[in-house]
mmCIF file of C-alpha atoms in Angstrom:
data_model
loop_
_atom_site.group_PDB
_atom_site.id
_atom_site.type_symbol
_atom_site.label_atom_id
_atom_site.label_comp_id
_atom_site.label_asym_id
_atom_site.label_seq_id
_atom_site.Cartn_x
_atom_site.Cartn_y
_atom_site.Cartn_z
ATOM 1 C CA ALA A 1232 83.521 123.638 146.945
ATOM 2 C CA VAL A 1233 81.227 126.633 146.638
ATOM 3 C CA GLY A 1234 77.741 125.897 145.314
ATOM 4 C CA PHE A 1235 74.483 127.542 144.359
ATOM 5 C CA LYS A 1236 71.377 126.801 146.469
ATOM 6 C CA SER A 1237 68.623 127.740 144.029
ATOM 7 C CA TRP A 1238 69.025 126.624 140.445
ATOM 8 C CA GLY A 1239 67.324 124.912 137.561
ATOM 9 C CA GLY A 1240 67.214 124.819 133.790
ATOM 10 C CA SER A 1241 65.874 123.291 130.655
ATOM 11 C CA VAL A 1242 67.119 121.159 127.778
ATOM 12 C CA THR A 1243 65.621 121.146 124.284
ATOM 13 C CA PHE A 1244 65.826 117.838 122.395
ATOM 14 C CA MET A 1245 64.526 115.807 119.499
ATOM 15 C CA ASP A 1246 62.644 112.704 120.590
ATOM 16 C CA ASP A 1247 63.512 109.062 119.932
ATOM 17 C CA PHE A 1248 60.807 106.456 120.474
ATOM 18 C CA THR A 1249 62.984 103.356 119.921
ATOM 19 C CA ASP A 1250 63.419 100.803 122.681
ATOM 20 C CA ASN A 1251 65.701 102.362 125.343
ATOM 21 C CA GLY A 1252 65.527 105.667 123.487
ATOM 22 C CA ILE A 1253 65.376 109.111 125.026
ATOM 23 C CA ASN A 1254 61.542 109.040 125.332
ATOM 24 C CA GLU A 1255 61.627 105.923 127.473
ATOM 25 C CA SER A 1256 64.414 107.333 129.668
ATOM 26 C CA ILE A 1257 62.754 110.732 130.138
ATOM 27 C CA PHE A 1258 59.420 109.174 131.039
ATOM 28 C CA SER A 1259 61.071 107.056 133.723
ATOM 29 C CA TRP A 1260 62.909 110.137 135.115
ATOM 30 C CA TRP A 1261 59.808 112.351 135.360
ATOM 31 C CA GLY A 1262 59.143 113.303 138.987
ATOM 32 C CA THR A 1263 62.275 111.575 140.258
ATOM 33 C CA SER A 1264 65.646 112.822 141.471
ATOM 34 C CA GLN A 1265 68.386 112.446 138.838
ATOM 35 C CA ALA A 1266 72.101 113.207 138.873
ATOM 36 C CA ILE A 1267 73.235 115.828 136.356
ATOM 37 C CA ALA A 1268 76.681 116.797 135.076
ATOM 38 C CA ILE A 1269 77.251 119.765 132.765
ATOM 39 C CA VAL A 1270 80.550 120.455 131.021
ATOM 40 C CA LYS A 1271 81.384 123.190 128.528
ATOM 41 C CA ALA A 1272 83.706 121.074 126.429
ATOM 42 C CA ASP A 1273 84.472 117.339 126.186
ATOM 43 C CA THR A 1274 87.948 117.695 127.669
ATOM 44 C CA THR A 1275 89.612 117.553 131.059
ATOM 45 C CA THR A 1276 87.833 119.592 133.742
ATOM 46 C CA ALA A 1277 89.963 122.626 134.717
ATOM 47 C CA ALA A 1278 89.604 126.255 135.799
ATOM 48 C CA THR A 1279 89.094 127.186 132.117
ATOM 49 C CA ASN A 1280 86.690 124.254 131.538
ATOM 50 C CA PRO A 1281 84.686 123.788 134.761
ATOM 51 C CA SER A 1282 82.048 121.097 135.231
ATOM 52 C CA PHE A 1283 78.876 121.498 137.265
ATOM 53 C CA THR A 1284 77.237 118.601 139.141
ATOM 54 C CA GLY A 1285 74.158 118.174 141.288
ATOM 55 C CA TYR A 1286 70.769 116.532 141.473
ATOM 56 C CA VAL A 1287 67.602 117.675 139.743
ATOM 57 C CA LEU A 1288 63.889 116.943 139.774
ATOM 58 C CA ILE A 1289 62.430 116.635 136.266
ATOM 59 C CA THR A 1290 59.369 118.917 136.447
ATOM 60 C CA GLN A 1291 58.141 119.164 132.853
ATOM 61 C CA VAL A 1292 58.241 116.596 130.059
ATOM 62 C CA PRO A 1293 56.583 116.865 126.626
ATOM 63 C CA LEU A 1294 55.222 113.350 126.008
ATOM 64 C CA LEU A 1295 53.989 113.937 122.440
ATOM 65 C CA ASN A 1296 54.856 117.243 120.843
ATOM 66 C CA ALA A 1297 54.378 117.035 117.051
ATOM 67 C CA ALA A 1298 51.733 116.726 114.414
ATOM 68 C CA VAL A 1299 51.473 113.662 112.158
ATOM 69 C CA GLY A 1300 54.583 113.459 109.935
ATOM 70 C CA GLN A 1301 56.593 115.927 112.023
ATOM 71 C CA LEU A 1302 59.676 115.238 114.146
ATOM 72 C CA SER A 1303 58.786 115.133 117.842
ATOM 73 C CA GLY A 1304 60.762 116.852 120.530
ATOM 74 C CA GLY A 1305 60.480 119.569 123.078
ATOM 75 C CA THR A 1306 61.913 121.052 126.217
ATOM 76 C CA ILE A 1307 62.496 119.239 129.540
ATOM 77 C CA SER A 1308 62.460 121.458 132.601
ATOM 78 C CA PHE A 1309 64.270 120.617 135.781
ATOM 79 C CA GLN A 1310 64.682 122.120 139.258
ATOM 80 C CA GLY A 1311 67.860 121.747 141.262
ATOM 81 C CA ILE A 1312 67.673 119.779 144.530
ATOM 82 C CA GLY A 1313 70.366 121.019 146.889
ATOM 83 C CA THR A 1314 73.683 122.419 145.833
ATOM 84 C CA LEU A 1315 75.020 122.833 142.290
ATOM 85 C CA THR A 1316 78.780 122.320 142.619
ATOM 86 C CA ARG A 1317 81.384 123.901 140.304
ATOM 87 C CA ASN A 1318 84.328 121.538 139.812
ATOM 88 C CA VAL A 1319 87.702 122.644 138.396
ATOM 89 C CA SER A 1320 89.733 119.443 138.850
#
């Protein structure tokens, strides 16, 4: 499989502070290597619907990003570690 050597990205989200919610997960991922899989559509991977897999380092996490009474959220930034692989099967 052909892969990219230098890659990264970001994901914008709305926060959830419940037990085992996204805030707890993101905080535990910060500064660690995590597997990532990206797919265009929730169907079978194929040439017209490739998936991308690799490992990332979470480099930026907004811990609290809202005023009182506002919905919290923000953007998580990540940097690829190694190869991003394009899968078609």
